[in-house]
Short mmCIF file of C-alpha atoms and ligand atoms in Angstrom, two decimals:
data_model
loop_
_atom_site.label_atom_id
_atom_site.label_comp_id
_atom_site.label_asym_id
_atom_site.label_seq_id
_atom_site.Cartn_x
_atom_site.Cartn_y
_atom_site.Cartn_z
CA LYS A 205 23.59 5.22 8.19
CA PRO A 206 24.98 7.50 5.51
CA VAL A 207 22.48 9.21 3.26
CA ASN A 208 23.15 8.20 -0.33
CA GLN A 209 21.44 8.66 -3.61
CA THR A 210 19.97 5.20 -4.14
CA SER A 211 21.89 2.96 -6.47
CA ALA A 212 19.07 0.46 -6.99
CA VAL A 213 17.81 2.20 -10.11
CA LYS A 214 20.06 3.52 -12.84
CA ALA A 215 17.70 5.97 -14.62
CA THR A 216 19.10 9.50 -14.82
CA PRO A 217 16.88 12.23 -13.38
CA THR A 218 15.89 14.78 -16.03
CA LEU A 219 13.13 16.81 -14.36
CA PRO A 220 14.20 19.59 -11.97
CA ASP A 221 14.11 18.11 -8.43
CA ALA A 222 13.40 14.66 -9.91
CA GLN A 223 13.68 11.55 -7.77
CA ILE A 224 13.36 7.96 -8.90
CA VAL A 225 10.59 5.66 -7.69
CA THR A 226 12.13 2.49 -6.22
CA ASP A 227 9.07 0.63 -4.87
CA VAL A 228 5.26 0.85 -4.98
CA LYS A 229 2.75 -1.10 -2.84
CA HIS A 230 -1.01 -0.99 -3.29
CA TRP A 231 -2.82 -1.64 -0.01
CA THR A 232 -6.46 -1.18 -1.10
CA ASP A 233 -8.22 0.39 -4.07
CA ARG A 234 -7.99 3.71 -2.12
CA LEU A 235 -4.49 3.49 -0.61
CA PHE A 236 -0.90 2.98 -1.75
CA SER A 237 2.62 3.63 -0.53
CA PHE A 238 5.81 4.21 -2.48
CA ARG A 239 9.50 4.79 -1.97
CA VAL A 240 11.77 7.14 -3.91
CA SER A 241 15.46 7.99 -3.99
CA ARG A 242 16.56 10.60 -1.47
CA PRO A 243 18.43 13.72 -2.56
CA ALA A 244 21.91 13.47 -1.06
CA SER A 245 21.56 16.94 0.48
CA LEU A 246 18.08 16.44 1.99
CA ARG A 247 17.99 16.65 5.78
CA PHE A 248 14.65 16.53 7.60
CA ARG A 249 13.22 15.88 11.04
CA SER A 250 11.05 12.76 11.38
CA GLY A 251 7.40 13.90 11.08
CA GLU A 252 7.96 16.68 8.54
CA PHE A 253 6.40 17.00 5.08
CA VAL A 254 7.61 18.02 1.63
CA MET A 255 5.92 19.02 -1.63
CA ILE A 256 5.91 16.21 -4.18
CA GLY A 257 4.19 15.65 -7.50
CA LEU A 258 4.34 15.19 -11.24
CA MET A 259 4.55 17.45 -14.28
CA GLY A 260 1.06 18.76 -15.09
CA ASP A 261 -0.57 18.51 -18.51
CA PRO A 262 0.59 21.10 -21.09
CA ASP A 263 -1.36 24.38 -20.99
CA PRO A 264 -3.72 24.23 -24.05
CA LYS A 265 -2.74 27.80 -25.09
CA THR A 266 0.96 28.03 -24.37
CA GLY A 267 1.88 24.36 -24.40
CA LYS A 268 3.90 24.96 -21.21
CA GLN A 269 3.92 22.37 -18.42
CA LYS A 270 3.89 23.28 -14.74
CA PRO A 271 4.60 20.94 -11.82
CA LEU A 272 1.51 19.67 -9.99
CA LEU A 273 2.57 19.47 -6.34
CA ARG A 274 0.92 18.53 -3.03
CA ALA A 275 2.10 18.36 0.57
CA TYR A 276 3.04 14.83 1.64
CA SER A 277 4.32 13.76 5.04
CA ILE A 278 7.52 11.78 4.77
CA ALA A 279 6.58 8.33 6.15
CA SER A 280 10.17 7.10 6.47
CA PRO A 281 12.43 8.10 9.37
CA ALA A 282 15.19 10.71 9.05
CA TRP A 283 17.90 8.01 8.99
CA ASP A 284 16.49 6.04 6.03
CA GLU A 285 18.42 6.03 2.73
CA GLU A 286 15.21 6.43 0.74
CA LEU A 287 11.99 8.41 1.25
CA GLU A 288 8.63 6.72 1.74
CA PHE A 289 5.15 8.20 1.19
CA TYR A 290 1.66 6.92 1.97
CA SER A 291 -1.12 8.20 -0.23
CA ILE A 292 -4.80 8.08 -0.96
CA LYS A 293 -5.96 7.46 -4.55
CA VAL A 294 -8.65 9.89 -5.65
CA GLN A 295 -10.03 8.81 -9.02
CA ASP A 296 -10.66 12.39 -10.19
CA GLY A 297 -7.93 13.98 -8.03
CA PRO A 298 -5.60 16.11 -10.21
CA LEU A 299 -2.45 14.53 -8.76
CA THR A 300 -3.39 11.19 -7.19
CA SER A 301 -5.41 10.02 -10.22
CA ARG A 302 -2.02 9.95 -12.01
CA LEU A 303 0.36 9.35 -9.10
CA GLN A 304 -1.37 6.02 -8.30
CA HIS A 305 0.02 4.63 -11.58
CA ILE A 306 3.74 5.25 -10.85
CA LYS A 307 6.11 2.29 -11.22
CA PRO A 308 9.70 1.64 -10.10
CA GLY A 309 12.03 3.59 -12.39
CA ASP A 310 9.55 6.47 -12.93
CA GLN A 311 10.37 9.99 -11.84
CA ILE A 312 8.49 12.20 -9.40
CA ILE A 313 9.22 15.81 -8.46
CA LEU A 314 10.29 16.39 -4.88
CA ARG A 315 10.98 19.90 -3.58
CA PRO A 316 13.70 19.42 -0.96
CA LYS A 317 12.27 21.86 1.62
CA PRO A 318 10.94 19.86 4.58
CA VAL A 319 8.65 21.66 7.06
CA GLY A 320 5.98 20.80 9.62
CA THR A 321 4.83 20.88 13.22
CA LEU A 322 4.65 17.14 13.99
CA VAL A 323 8.21 17.15 15.29
CA HIS A 324 9.74 16.45 18.67
CA ASP A 325 11.06 20.03 18.84
CA ALA A 326 7.49 21.38 19.05
CA LEU A 327 6.72 19.46 22.27
CA LEU A 328 7.93 20.05 25.82
CA PRO A 329 9.45 17.02 27.59
CA GLY A 330 6.86 14.50 28.83
CA LYS A 331 6.40 10.83 29.81
CA ARG A 332 3.79 9.51 27.37
CA LEU A 333 3.45 10.38 23.69
CA TRP A 334 0.14 9.89 21.86
CA PHE A 335 -0.07 9.69 18.07
CA PHE A 336 -3.67 10.15 16.82
CA ALA A 337 -4.18 9.37 13.13
CA THR A 338 -7.05 8.73 10.74
CA GLY A 339 -6.57 7.37 7.22
CA THR A 340 -3.35 8.56 5.54
CA GLY A 341 -2.73 10.79 8.58
CA LEU A 342 -0.70 7.80 9.74
CA ALA A 343 2.21 8.86 7.51
CA PRO A 344 4.12 11.22 9.85
CA PHE A 345 3.79 8.65 12.63
CA ALA A 346 5.14 5.93 10.34
CA SER A 347 8.25 8.11 10.35
CA LEU A 348 8.21 8.90 14.07
CA ILE A 349 7.73 5.30 15.28
CA ARG A 350 10.96 4.46 13.42
CA GLU A 351 12.77 7.46 14.94
CA PRO A 352 15.14 6.64 17.83
CA GLN A 353 14.45 9.95 19.61
CA THR A 354 10.81 8.89 20.09
CA TYR A 355 11.97 6.03 22.33
CA GLU A 356 14.73 8.05 23.99
CA ASP A 357 12.36 10.85 25.01
CA TYR A 358 9.30 8.89 26.19
CA ASP A 359 8.43 5.94 28.48
CA GLN A 360 5.40 5.01 26.40
CA ILE A 361 4.26 5.74 22.84
CA ILE A 362 0.62 5.08 21.90
CA LEU A 363 -0.29 4.99 18.22
CA THR A 364 -4.02 5.16 17.50
CA HIS A 365 -5.28 4.75 13.95
CA THR A 366 -8.94 5.01 12.95
CA CYS A 367 -10.01 3.88 9.49
CA ARG A 368 -13.28 2.93 7.85
CA ASP A 369 -12.42 -0.75 7.41
CA VAL A 370 -9.87 -3.39 8.38
CA ALA A 371 -8.03 -3.39 5.02
CA GLU A 372 -7.23 0.31 5.49
CA LEU A 373 -5.40 -0.49 8.72
CA GLU A 374 -3.01 -2.91 7.01
CA TYR A 375 -0.17 -0.51 6.14
CA GLY A 376 0.00 0.61 9.79
CA ARG A 377 -0.41 -2.90 11.21
CA LYS A 378 2.42 -4.23 9.04
CA LEU A 379 4.59 -1.25 9.89
CA VAL A 380 4.19 -1.76 13.64
CA GLU A 381 4.95 -5.47 13.20
CA ASP A 382 8.07 -4.65 11.17
CA VAL A 383 9.22 -2.07 13.73
CA ARG A 384 8.88 -4.63 16.52
CA ASN A 385 10.94 -7.21 14.56
CA ASP A 386 13.55 -4.95 12.98
CA ALA A 387 17.09 -5.88 14.03
CA LEU A 388 18.55 -2.59 12.77
CA LEU A 389 16.02 -0.59 14.77
CA ALA A 390 16.74 -2.69 17.84
CA GLU A 391 20.44 -1.91 17.37
CA LEU A 392 19.74 1.81 16.92
CA MET A 393 17.23 2.10 19.76
CA GLY A 394 18.30 -0.65 22.17
CA GLU A 395 16.71 -4.07 22.81
CA GLY A 396 13.24 -3.84 24.33
CA PHE A 397 12.47 -0.45 22.77
CA ALA A 398 9.38 -1.95 21.12
CA ASP A 399 7.80 -2.70 24.51
CA LYS A 400 7.19 1.03 24.78
CA LEU A 401 5.08 1.08 21.63
CA VAL A 402 1.33 0.49 22.01
CA TYR A 403 -0.76 0.12 18.86
CA TYR A 404 -4.49 0.89 19.04
CA PRO A 405 -6.29 0.48 15.70
CA THR A 406 -10.03 1.09 15.36
CA THR A 407 -12.55 0.80 12.53
CA THR A 408 -15.78 2.70 12.07
CA ARG A 409 -17.57 0.96 9.20
CA GLU A 410 -16.49 -2.67 9.42
CA GLN A 411 -16.58 -5.08 12.33
CA SER A 412 -13.18 -5.45 14.05
CA PRO A 413 -11.92 -6.09 17.60
CA ARG A 414 -12.04 -2.33 18.34
CA MET A 415 -14.81 -0.26 16.84
CA GLY A 416 -15.48 3.48 16.88
CA ARG A 417 -13.92 6.86 16.29
CA VAL A 418 -10.97 7.43 18.59
CA THR A 419 -12.54 10.73 19.65
CA ASP A 420 -15.61 8.91 20.99
CA LEU A 421 -13.44 6.27 22.69
CA LEU A 422 -11.51 9.07 24.39
CA LYS A 423 -14.61 10.94 25.47
CA ASP A 424 -16.34 7.92 27.00
CA GLY A 425 -13.14 6.64 28.62
CA THR A 426 -12.97 3.35 26.64
CA LEU A 427 -9.47 4.11 25.33
CA PHE A 428 -8.09 4.71 28.82
CA ARG A 429 -9.81 1.62 30.25
CA ASP A 430 -8.48 -0.55 27.39
CA LEU A 431 -4.92 0.69 28.00
CA GLY A 432 -5.12 0.74 31.80
CA ILE A 433 -4.36 4.45 31.90
CA GLU A 434 -6.15 6.88 34.23
CA GLY A 435 -6.38 9.80 31.81
CA MET A 436 -4.26 12.56 30.34
CA SER A 437 -2.48 15.39 32.08
CA ALA A 438 -0.51 18.42 30.90
CA LYS A 439 2.32 17.24 33.16
CA ASP A 440 2.91 13.79 31.64
CA ASP A 441 1.09 13.52 28.30
CA ARG A 442 2.11 14.85 24.89
CA ALA A 443 0.14 14.37 21.67
CA MET A 444 0.48 14.67 17.92
CA VAL A 445 -2.64 14.67 15.74
CA CYS A 446 -2.89 14.10 11.99
CA GLY A 447 -6.13 13.48 10.16
CA SER A 448 -9.17 15.11 8.61
CA ILE A 449 -10.16 18.66 9.55
CA GLY A 450 -13.00 17.21 11.65
CA LEU A 451 -10.70 14.89 13.58
CA ASN A 452 -8.15 17.62 14.16
CA LYS A 453 -10.75 20.00 15.54
CA ASP A 454 -12.48 17.41 17.73
CA LEU A 455 -9.18 16.20 19.17
CA LYS A 456 -7.96 19.74 19.87
CA ASP A 457 -11.05 20.29 22.01
CA ILE A 458 -10.53 16.98 23.83
CA LEU A 459 -6.82 17.57 24.46
CA GLU A 460 -7.48 21.12 25.70
CA SER A 461 -10.14 19.73 28.06
CA PHE A 462 -7.29 17.73 29.65
CA GLY A 463 -5.26 20.95 29.99
CA LEU A 464 -2.85 20.36 27.08
CA ARG A 465 -1.90 23.44 25.01
CA GLU A 466 -1.02 23.58 21.31
CA GLY A 467 2.68 23.93 20.57
CA ALA A 468 4.76 25.05 17.61
CA ASN A 469 8.39 24.87 16.55
CA SER A 470 8.98 28.36 17.95
CA ASP A 471 6.87 27.77 21.07
CA PRO A 472 6.82 24.13 22.22
CA ALA A 473 3.90 22.98 24.38
CA GLU A 474 1.90 19.78 24.98
CA TYR A 475 0.31 18.89 21.64
CA VAL A 476 0.65 19.60 17.90
CA VAL A 477 -1.70 19.14 14.94
CA GLU A 478 -1.35 18.84 11.19
CA LYS A 479 -3.89 18.22 8.45
CA ALA A 480 -3.38 14.98 6.54
CA PHE A 481 -2.96 15.28 2.80
CA VAL A 482 -6.37 14.80 1.13
CA GLY A 483 -7.14 14.41 -2.56
P1 A2P B 779 -16.39 7.61 10.07
O1 A2P B 779 -16.48 6.34 9.28
O2 A2P B 779 -17.26 7.59 11.28
O3 A2P B 779 -16.61 8.85 9.23
P2 A2P B 779 -11.89 8.97 5.74
O4 A2P B 779 -11.66 7.62 5.10
O5 A2P B 779 -13.20 9.61 5.37
O6 A2P B 779 -10.73 9.91 5.60
O7 A2P B 779 -12.01 8.70 7.30
C1 A2P B 779 -11.03 7.97 8.00
C2 A2P B 779 -11.54 7.63 9.37
O8 A2P B 779 -11.62 8.83 10.15
C3 A2P B 779 -12.93 7.02 9.36
O9 A2P B 779 -12.91 5.89 10.19
C4 A2P B 779 -13.80 8.13 9.93
O10 A2P B 779 -14.89 7.68 10.68
C5 A2P B 779 -12.84 8.82 10.86
N1 A2P B 779 -13.24 10.20 11.17
C6 A2P B 779 -13.74 11.12 10.34
N2 A2P B 779 -13.99 12.28 10.98
C7 A2P B 779 -13.65 12.08 12.27
C8 A2P B 779 -13.68 12.89 13.45
N3 A2P B 779 -14.15 14.15 13.42
N4 A2P B 779 -13.23 12.33 14.59
C9 A2P B 779 -12.78 11.07 14.62
N5 A2P B 779 -12.73 10.26 13.57
C10 A2P B 779 -13.16 10.75 12.39
#
């Protein structure tokens, strides 16, 4: 699909690096997602992040305004005409306390310099790809499960998502459902591609069919038993991790105990990690 400046909204950008909000969805009182126009020149690899934000309040002394920017994983795939983001709302957070109020037609600032390690290039070839997310750490995987290369490169893709309660899983649940039913994706990736995608949501603070932190379910073998998989090996398994600092650290230790090594763009290996945007 060609990459076009969206034509859905006619407002003219006035801020430097301004993009226009085209859609906003509130999932819970703590979570929302939104879509914005895509700069015609922006190329990125599915899984990367960019800096986005709003103009800050005027400096009380000088009256000057500076952009207030934070790192956000792009949740849409590289082929999408627009850009999608998935965000927490922090009531006293400098950016998200204001960003949560954006509406279609509003402007946000988007620095068009995508970077990040949760990309296919940072992993060596393998058979099974694990995506481990907590909370808004789902965002890069929302991009990657809509990326054709994910299905070309792997026999099986397992998306795990751990949240406090069931409502916080909804963005991911809906996304997986949409991916499985999307005719355009089926055309891009071939019929039956969705059979490769396994979705494994868990909650930690509300009753649901699967309870517990994914780290605990890995350590006690529940995750493998549930999926009918024997375990992980450096030969076949590749992993991407995106969540809180605690999750990232705990999963690094678990993955290394299976013999997987951390990779980078310049030095691909068996797993990669990135901190989810917080506050
Ligand atoms: P828990 O409820 O046991 O803290 P948050 O909403 O605070 O960002 O957390 C999102 C989810 O990540 C929660 O379900 C939380 O579980 C889980 N979590 C937090 N830290 C870890 C960790 N070190 N390993 C695995 N899961 C974690």
